[in-house]
């Protein structure tokens, strides 16, 4: 027989019409279960992607970074020799070198060598080290200004570009901790406005809810411990069942896991129709508040899982749907194809017909520049390499 929509899931045998608190309870239970599944699946999926990245994508990135490095140097050689090159050819070569440096920095994991730094200085008009230090100081100034606008004093004196990535992360966490302390001190020092009657009533209600919640966790545990205790059961099969339930109950109580306690209580209540009246509106309000908090916490945990630094290598392949939607198998095919094309072109640029190949590339680039808006395309996408 099909279950009616008005059946109370916390008491399947009842056919009473659900009140607002009961409907909210059912909705939150379903949402919480969905989020728990989503969290588990998200973590598993991202771990799988990261493992695939380390095994297949990272080695390809190192290969393609090396090819971008080599192609930048080849273009630089042509630029310096200027054999049969017009002024516009030289300008396009500059853009192509800049594209190679950009791709090298995206896929490479080390600092450019001396020749790449020389190319960088030609393009940017300043040394690589000067530009890196300038960018770091600009970021540091922005951080300082932001903290000042927020009313916080943060010492950035020992925050410098010589720090390793790990040391920078540690410094950032230290600064955030200092900011939190200042915020708490500032809030404590501010004169407290006189609260309205409505605010006081709300605070009192919330205190009652929290007190009832804590009491309820202990109450649920005690009442269920009496029911589930295996020593009180003579039937051998039921004894094993209750031993398993008792382990779940004890673990949930130690972890302050109201959701599991609720689930165990509901399973018991569904078997004990006479106990359904225990789920009063007051008790449901406590349950609903706790369930809502748990759903919010899970949503935040899922978000932080996706944003974790360990998954940063996947970000470069994210499109419109974030790293969850990254298709690494397709990215692997794309990188392999690009590597094959780049390697072939580099061989031609190094061979007897190198100038002919360069002229071919320049013609293609010039035609693309005529047909497309240069400000809306990435130059590295214009060439095979």
PDB file of N, CA, C and O in Angstrom, residues 17-68:
ATOM      1  N   UNK A  17      -2.540  14.282  10.706  1.00  0.00           N
ATOM      2  CA  UNK A  17      -2.058  15.338   9.829  1.00  0.00           C
ATOM      3  C   UNK A  17      -0.873  16.035  10.485  1.00  0.00           C
ATOM      4  O   UNK A  17      -0.893  16.317  11.677  1.00  0.00           O
ATOM      5  N   UNK A  18       0.183  16.300   9.684  1.00  0.00           N
ATOM      6  CA  UNK A  18       1.388  16.901  10.235  1.00  0.00           C
ATOM      7  C   UNK A  18       1.186  18.371  10.558  1.00  0.00           C
ATOM      8  O   UNK A  18       0.623  19.122   9.768  1.00  0.00           O
ATOM      9  N   UNK A  19       1.675  18.788  11.733  1.00  0.00           N
ATOM     10  CA  UNK A  19       1.666  20.213  12.062  1.00  0.00           C
ATOM     11  C   UNK A  19       2.966  20.843  11.557  1.00  0.00           C
ATOM     12  O   UNK A  19       3.884  20.132  11.117  1.00  0.00           O
ATOM     13  N   UNK A  20       3.113  22.186  11.594  1.00  0.00           N
ATOM     14  CA  UNK A  20       4.302  22.845  11.033  1.00  0.00           C
ATOM     15  C   UNK A  20       5.621  22.324  11.594  1.00  0.00           C
ATOM     16  O   UNK A  20       6.582  22.131  10.853  1.00  0.00           O
ATOM     17  N   UNK A  21       5.690  22.100  12.901  1.00  0.00           N
ATOM     18  CA  UNK A  21       6.935  21.630  13.510  1.00  0.00           C
ATOM     19  C   UNK A  21       7.282  20.224  13.035  1.00  0.00           C
ATOM     20  O   UNK A  21       8.455  19.888  12.834  1.00  0.00           O
ATOM     21  N   UNK A  22       6.262  19.387  12.859  1.00  0.00           N
ATOM     22  CA  UNK A  22       6.508  18.034  12.372  1.00  0.00           C
ATOM     23  C   UNK A  22       6.977  18.041  10.917  1.00  0.00           C
ATOM     24  O   UNK A  22       7.877  17.290  10.531  1.00  0.00           O
ATOM     25  N   UNK A  23       6.374  18.924  10.113  1.00  0.00           N
ATOM     26  CA  UNK A  23       6.799  19.039   8.715  1.00  0.00           C
ATOM     27  C   UNK A  23       8.248  19.537   8.625  1.00  0.00           C
ATOM     28  O   UNK A  23       9.033  19.066   7.804  1.00  0.00           O
ATOM     29  N   UNK A  24       8.574  20.513   9.479  1.00  0.00           N
ATOM     30  CA  UNK A  24       9.945  21.030   9.518  1.00  0.00           C
ATOM     31  C   UNK A  24      10.921  19.934   9.917  1.00  0.00           C
ATOM     32  O   UNK A  24      12.001  19.796   9.337  1.00  0.00           O
ATOM     33  N   UNK A  25      10.523  19.148  10.911  1.00  0.00           N
ATOM     34  CA  UNK A  25      11.361  18.036  11.363  1.00  0.00           C
ATOM     35  C   UNK A  25      11.648  17.071  10.215  1.00  0.00           C
ATOM     36  O   UNK A  25      12.795  16.697   9.958  1.00  0.00           O
ATOM     37  N   UNK A  26      10.601  16.667   9.514  1.00  0.00           N
ATOM     38  CA  UNK A  26      10.766  15.729   8.397  1.00  0.00           C
ATOM     39  C   UNK A  26      11.676  16.304   7.314  1.00  0.00           C
ATOM     40  O   UNK A  26      12.539  15.612   6.756  1.00  0.00           O
ATOM     41  N   UNK A  27      11.476  17.595   7.003  1.00  0.00           N
ATOM     42  CA  UNK A  27      12.286  18.246   5.967  1.00  0.00           C
ATOM     43  C   UNK A  27      13.752  18.294   6.370  1.00  0.00           C
ATOM     44  O   UNK A  27      14.647  18.014   5.561  1.00  0.00           O
ATOM     45  N   UNK A  28      14.027  18.645   7.628  1.00  0.00           N
ATOM     46  CA  UNK A  28      15.405  18.751   8.092  1.00  0.00           C
ATOM     47  C   UNK A  28      16.092  17.389   8.153  1.00  0.00           C
ATOM     48  O   UNK A  28      17.286  17.271   7.847  1.00  0.00           O
ATOM     49  N   UNK A  29      15.348  16.365   8.556  1.00  0.00           N
ATOM     50  CA  UNK A  29      15.914  15.014   8.589  1.00  0.00           C
ATOM     51  C   UNK A  29      16.356  14.600   7.182  1.00  0.00           C
ATOM     52  O   UNK A  29      17.462  14.083   6.975  1.00  0.00           O
ATOM     53  N   UNK A  30      15.491  14.838   6.197  1.00  0.00           N
ATOM     54  CA  UNK A  30      15.817  14.480   4.814  1.00  0.00           C
ATOM     55  C   UNK A  30      17.017  15.288   4.304  1.00  0.00           C
ATOM     56  O   UNK A  30      17.902  14.755   3.633  1.00  0.00           O
ATOM     57  N   UNK A  31      17.028  16.588   4.636  1.00  0.00           N
ATOM     58  CA  UNK A  31      18.117  17.447   4.183  1.00  0.00           C
ATOM     59  C   UNK A  31      19.442  17.022   4.809  1.00  0.00           C
ATOM     60  O   UNK A  31      20.484  16.999   4.135  1.00  0.00           O
ATOM     61  N   UNK A  32      19.393  16.675   6.097  1.00  0.00           N
ATOM     62  CA  UNK A  32      20.600  16.272   6.794  1.00  0.00           C
ATOM     63  C   UNK A  32      21.172  14.986   6.204  1.00  0.00           C
ATOM     64  O   UNK A  32      22.385  14.864   5.991  1.00  0.00           O
ATOM     65  N   UNK A  33      20.304  14.037   5.936  1.00  0.00           N
ATOM     66  CA  UNK A  33      20.754  12.781   5.333  1.00  0.00           C
ATOM     67  C   UNK A  33      21.367  13.041   3.954  1.00  0.00           C
ATOM     68  O   UNK A  33      22.393  12.447   3.585  1.00  0.00           O
ATOM     69  N   UNK A  34      20.763  13.935   3.194  1.00  0.00           N
ATOM     70  CA  UNK A  34      21.271  14.273   1.861  1.00  0.00           C
ATOM     71  C   UNK A  34      22.639  14.934   1.954  1.00  0.00           C
ATOM     72  O   UNK A  34      23.551  14.618   1.179  1.00  0.00           O
ATOM     73  N   UNK A  35      22.813  15.841   2.924  1.00  0.00           N
ATOM     74  CA  UNK A  35      24.084  16.527   3.089  1.00  0.00           C
ATOM     75  C   UNK A  35      25.181  15.571   3.560  1.00  0.00           C
ATOM     76  O   UNK A  35      26.336  15.691   3.151  1.00  0.00           O
ATOM     77  N   UNK A  36      24.823  14.654   4.449  1.00  0.00           N
ATOM     78  CA  UNK A  36      25.807  13.665   4.906  1.00  0.00           C
ATOM     79  C   UNK A  36      26.319  12.841   3.718  1.00  0.00           C
ATOM     80  O   UNK A  36      27.516  12.577   3.589  1.00  0.00           O
ATOM     81  N   UNK A  37      25.402  12.444   2.863  1.00  0.00           N
ATOM     82  CA  UNK A  37      25.778  11.678   1.671  1.00  0.00           C
ATOM     83  C   UNK A  37      26.632  12.543   0.742  1.00  0.00           C
ATOM     84  O   UNK A  37      27.647  12.085   0.204  1.00  0.00           O
ATOM     85  N   UNK A  38      26.219  13.800   0.559  1.00  0.00           N
ATOM     86  CA  UNK A  38      26.955  14.713  -0.322  1.00  0.00           C
ATOM     87  C   UNK A  38      28.369  14.954   0.180  1.00  0.00           C
ATOM     88  O   UNK A  38      29.326  14.981  -0.609  1.00  0.00           O
ATOM     89  N   UNK A  39      28.520  15.125   1.497  1.00  0.00           N
ATOM     90  CA  UNK A  39      29.850  15.352   2.074  1.00  0.00           C
ATOM     91  C   UNK A  39      30.754  14.158   1.813  1.00  0.00           C
ATOM     92  O   UNK A  39      31.908  14.309   1.395  1.00  0.00           O
ATOM     93  N   UNK A  40      30.231  12.977   2.058  1.00  0.00           N
ATOM     94  CA  UNK A  40      31.018  11.763   1.859  1.00  0.00           C
ATOM     95  C   UNK A  40      31.393  11.591   0.384  1.00  0.00           C
ATOM     96  O   UNK A  40      32.537  11.289   0.046  1.00  0.00           O
ATOM     97  N   UNK A  41      30.420  11.821  -0.493  1.00  0.00           N
ATOM     98  CA  UNK A  41      30.671  11.654  -1.932  1.00  0.00           C
ATOM     99  C   UNK A  41      31.632  12.719  -2.456  1.00  0.00           C
ATOM    100  O   UNK A  41      32.480  12.434  -3.310  1.00  0.00           O
ATOM    101  N   UNK A  42      31.503  13.957  -1.946  1.00  0.00           N
ATOM    102  CA  UNK A  42      32.381  15.041  -2.384  1.00  0.00           C
ATOM    103  C   UNK A  42      33.825  14.752  -1.996  1.00  0.00           C
ATOM    104  O   UNK A  42      34.743  14.902  -2.811  1.00  0.00           O
ATOM    105  N   UNK A  43      34.029  14.339  -0.741  1.00  0.00           N
ATOM    106  CA  UNK A  43      35.383  14.027  -0.275  1.00  0.00           C
ATOM    107  C   UNK A  43      35.981  12.881  -1.082  1.00  0.00           C
ATOM    108  O   UNK A  43      37.158  12.927  -1.482  1.00  0.00           O
ATOM    109  N   UNK A  44      35.174  11.848  -1.336  1.00  0.00           N
ATOM    110  CA  UNK A  44      35.667  10.694  -2.094  1.00  0.00           C
ATOM    111  C   UNK A  44      35.999  11.083  -3.535  1.00  0.00           C
ATOM    112  O   UNK A  44      37.033  10.677  -4.089  1.00  0.00           O
ATOM    113  N   UNK A  45      35.125  11.902  -4.130  1.00  0.00           N
ATOM    114  CA  UNK A  45      35.326  12.309  -5.525  1.00  0.00           C
ATOM    115  C   UNK A  45      36.577  13.173  -5.677  1.00  0.00           C
ATOM    116  O   UNK A  45      37.374  12.983  -6.599  1.00  0.00           O
ATOM    117  N   UNK A  46      36.762  14.129  -4.742  1.00  0.00           N
ATOM    118  CA  UNK A  46      37.921  15.007  -4.826  1.00  0.00           C
ATOM    119  C   UNK A  46      39.220  14.244  -4.572  1.00  0.00           C
ATOM    120  O   UNK A  46      40.246  14.513  -5.214  1.00  0.00           O
ATOM    121  N   UNK A  47      39.178  13.292  -3.649  1.00  0.00           N
ATOM    122  CA  UNK A  47      40.368  12.473  -3.389  1.00  0.00           C
ATOM    123  C   UNK A  47      40.725  11.652  -4.624  1.00  0.00           C
ATOM    124  O   UNK A  47      41.905  11.515  -4.987  1.00  0.00           O
ATOM    125  N   UNK A  48      39.708  11.132  -5.275  1.00  0.00           N
ATOM    126  CA  UNK A  48      39.926  10.358  -6.498  1.00  0.00           C
ATOM    127  C   UNK A  48      40.532  11.238  -7.590  1.00  0.00           C
ATOM    128  O   UNK A  48      41.465  10.835  -8.292  1.00  0.00           O
ATOM    129  N   UNK A  49      40.003  12.459  -7.720  1.00  0.00           N
ATOM    130  CA  UNK A  49      40.529  13.388  -8.726  1.00  0.00           C
ATOM    131  C   UNK A  49      41.977  13.752  -8.421  1.00  0.00           C
ATOM    132  O   UNK A  49      42.819  13.835  -9.331  1.00  0.00           O
ATOM    133  N   UNK A  50      42.268  13.975  -7.135  1.00  0.00           N
ATOM    134  CA  UNK A  50      43.629  14.362  -6.758  1.00  0.00           C
ATOM    135  C   UNK A  50      44.610  13.228  -7.019  1.00  0.00           C
ATOM    136  O   UNK A  50      45.743  13.465  -7.471  1.00  0.00           O
ATOM    137  N   UNK A  51      44.205  12.006  -6.737  1.00  0.00           N
ATOM    138  CA  UNK A  51      45.056  10.846  -7.025  1.00  0.00           C
ATOM    139  C   UNK A  51      45.313  10.709  -8.531  1.00  0.00           C
ATOM    140  O   UNK A  51      46.437  10.427  -8.958  1.00  0.00           O
ATOM    141  N   UNK A  52      44.254  10.916  -9.307  1.00  0.00           N
ATOM    142  CA  UNK A  52      44.379  10.840 -10.774  1.00  0.00           C
ATOM    143  C   UNK A  52      45.321  11.952 -11.262  1.00  0.00           C
ATOM    144  O   UNK A  52      46.163  11.722 -12.132  1.00  0.00           O
ATOM    145  N   UNK A  53      45.155  13.143 -10.672  1.00  0.00           N
ATOM    146  CA  UNK A  53      46.004  14.273 -11.043  1.00  0.00           C
ATOM    147  C   UNK A  53      47.472  13.941 -10.781  1.00  0.00           C
ATOM    148  O   UNK A  53      48.341  14.159 -11.638  1.00  0.00           O
ATOM    149  N   UNK A  54      47.766  13.424  -9.587  1.00  0.00           N
ATOM    150  CA  UNK A  54      49.148  13.109  -9.242  1.00  0.00           C
ATOM    151  C   UNK A  54      49.753  12.039 -10.132  1.00  0.00           C
ATOM    152  O   UNK A  54      50.940  12.103 -10.475  1.00  0.00           O
ATOM    153  N   UNK A  55      48.943  11.072 -10.525  1.00  0.00           N
ATOM    154  CA  UNK A  55      49.451   9.943 -11.315  1.00  0.00           C
ATOM    155  C   UNK A  55      49.589  10.278 -12.793  1.00  0.00           C
ATOM    156  O   UNK A  55      50.573   9.879 -13.437  1.00  0.00           O
ATOM    157  N   UNK A  56      48.616  11.006 -13.348  1.00  0.00           N
ATOM    158  CA  UNK A  56      48.587  11.206 -14.803  1.00  0.00           C
ATOM    159  C   UNK A  56      48.807  12.652 -15.256  1.00  0.00           C
ATOM    160  O   UNK A  56      49.484  12.892 -16.256  1.00  0.00           O
ATOM    161  N   UNK A  57      48.225  13.613 -14.537  1.00  0.00           N
ATOM    162  CA  UNK A  57      48.250  15.004 -15.014  1.00  0.00           C
ATOM    163  C   UNK A  57      49.544  15.711 -14.649  1.00  0.00           C
ATOM    164  O   UNK A  57      50.147  16.390 -15.489  1.00  0.00           O
ATOM    165  N   UNK A  58      49.999  15.550 -13.401  1.00  0.00           N
ATOM    166  CA  UNK A  58      51.202  16.247 -12.955  1.00  0.00           C
ATOM    167  C   UNK A  58      52.422  15.951 -13.840  1.00  0.00           C
ATOM    168  O   UNK A  58      53.146  16.888 -14.224  1.00  0.00           O
ATOM    169  N   UNK A  59      52.678  14.692 -14.209  1.00  0.00           N
ATOM    170  CA  UNK A  59      53.818  14.430 -15.114  1.00  0.00           C
ATOM    171  C   UNK A  59      53.668  15.120 -16.464  1.00  0.00           C
ATOM    172  O   UNK A  59      54.660  15.582 -17.048  1.00  0.00           O
ATOM    173  N   UNK A  60      52.435  15.201 -16.973  1.00  0.00           N
ATOM    174  CA  UNK A  60      52.200  15.887 -18.247  1.00  0.00           C
ATOM    175  C   UNK A  60      52.442  17.385 -18.105  1.00  0.00           C
ATOM    176  O   UNK A  60      52.948  18.033 -19.032  1.00  0.00           O
ATOM    177  N   UNK A  61      52.086  17.936 -16.939  1.00  0.00           N
ATOM    178  CA  UNK A  61      52.316  19.368 -16.711  1.00  0.00           C
ATOM    179  C   UNK A  61      53.806  19.682 -16.723  1.00  0.00           C
ATOM    180  O   UNK A  61      54.219  20.722 -17.250  1.00  0.00           O
ATOM    181  N   UNK A  62      54.596  18.805 -16.131  1.00  0.00           N
ATOM    182  CA  UNK A  62      56.042  19.023 -16.132  1.00  0.00           C
ATOM    183  C   UNK A  62      56.598  18.978 -17.555  1.00  0.00           C
ATOM    184  O   UNK A  62      57.476  19.772 -17.922  1.00  0.00           O
ATOM    185  N   UNK A  63      56.074  18.066 -18.370  1.00  0.00           N
ATOM    186  CA  UNK A  63      56.509  17.970 -19.769  1.00  0.00           C
ATOM    187  C   UNK A  63      56.128  19.222 -20.539  1.00  0.00           C
ATOM    188  O   UNK A  63      56.934  19.776 -21.305  1.00  0.00           O
ATOM    189  N   UNK A  64      54.894  19.678 -20.334  1.00  0.00           N
ATOM    190  CA  UNK A  64      54.430  20.832 -21.112  1.00  0.00           C
ATOM    191  C   UNK A  64      55.112  22.111 -20.637  1.00  0.00           C
ATOM    192  O   UNK A  64      55.371  23.027 -21.427  1.00  0.00           O
ATOM    193  N   UNK A  65      55.453  22.184 -19.337  1.00  0.00           N
ATOM    194  CA  UNK A  65      56.190  23.346 -18.829  1.00  0.00           C
ATOM    195  C   UNK A  65      57.571  23.401 -19.480  1.00  0.00           C
ATOM    196  O   UNK A  65      58.053  24.475 -19.875  1.00  0.00           O
ATOM    197  N   UNK A  66      58.200  22.240 -19.617  1.00  0.00           N
ATOM    198  CA  UNK A  66      59.523  22.180 -20.252  1.00  0.00           C
ATOM    199  C   UNK A  66      59.442  22.603 -21.716  1.00  0.00           C
ATOM    200  O   UNK A  66      60.339  23.291 -22.236  1.00  0.00           O
ATOM    201  N   UNK A  67      58.365  22.234 -22.391  1.00  0.00           N
ATOM    202  CA  UNK A  67      58.188  22.604 -23.804  1.00  0.00           C
ATOM    203  C   UNK A  67      57.929  24.107 -23.940  1.00  0.00           C
ATOM    204  O   UNK A  67      58.421  24.750 -24.876  1.00  0.00           O
ATOM    205  N   UNK A  68      57.156  24.684 -23.035  1.00  0.00           N
ATOM    206  CA  UNK A  68      56.934  26.136 -23.066  1.00  0.00           C
ATOM    207  C   UNK A  68      58.249  26.875 -22.821  1.00  0.00           C
ATOM    208  O   UNK A  68      58.524  27.914 -23.437  1.00  0.00           O
TER     209      UNK A  68
END
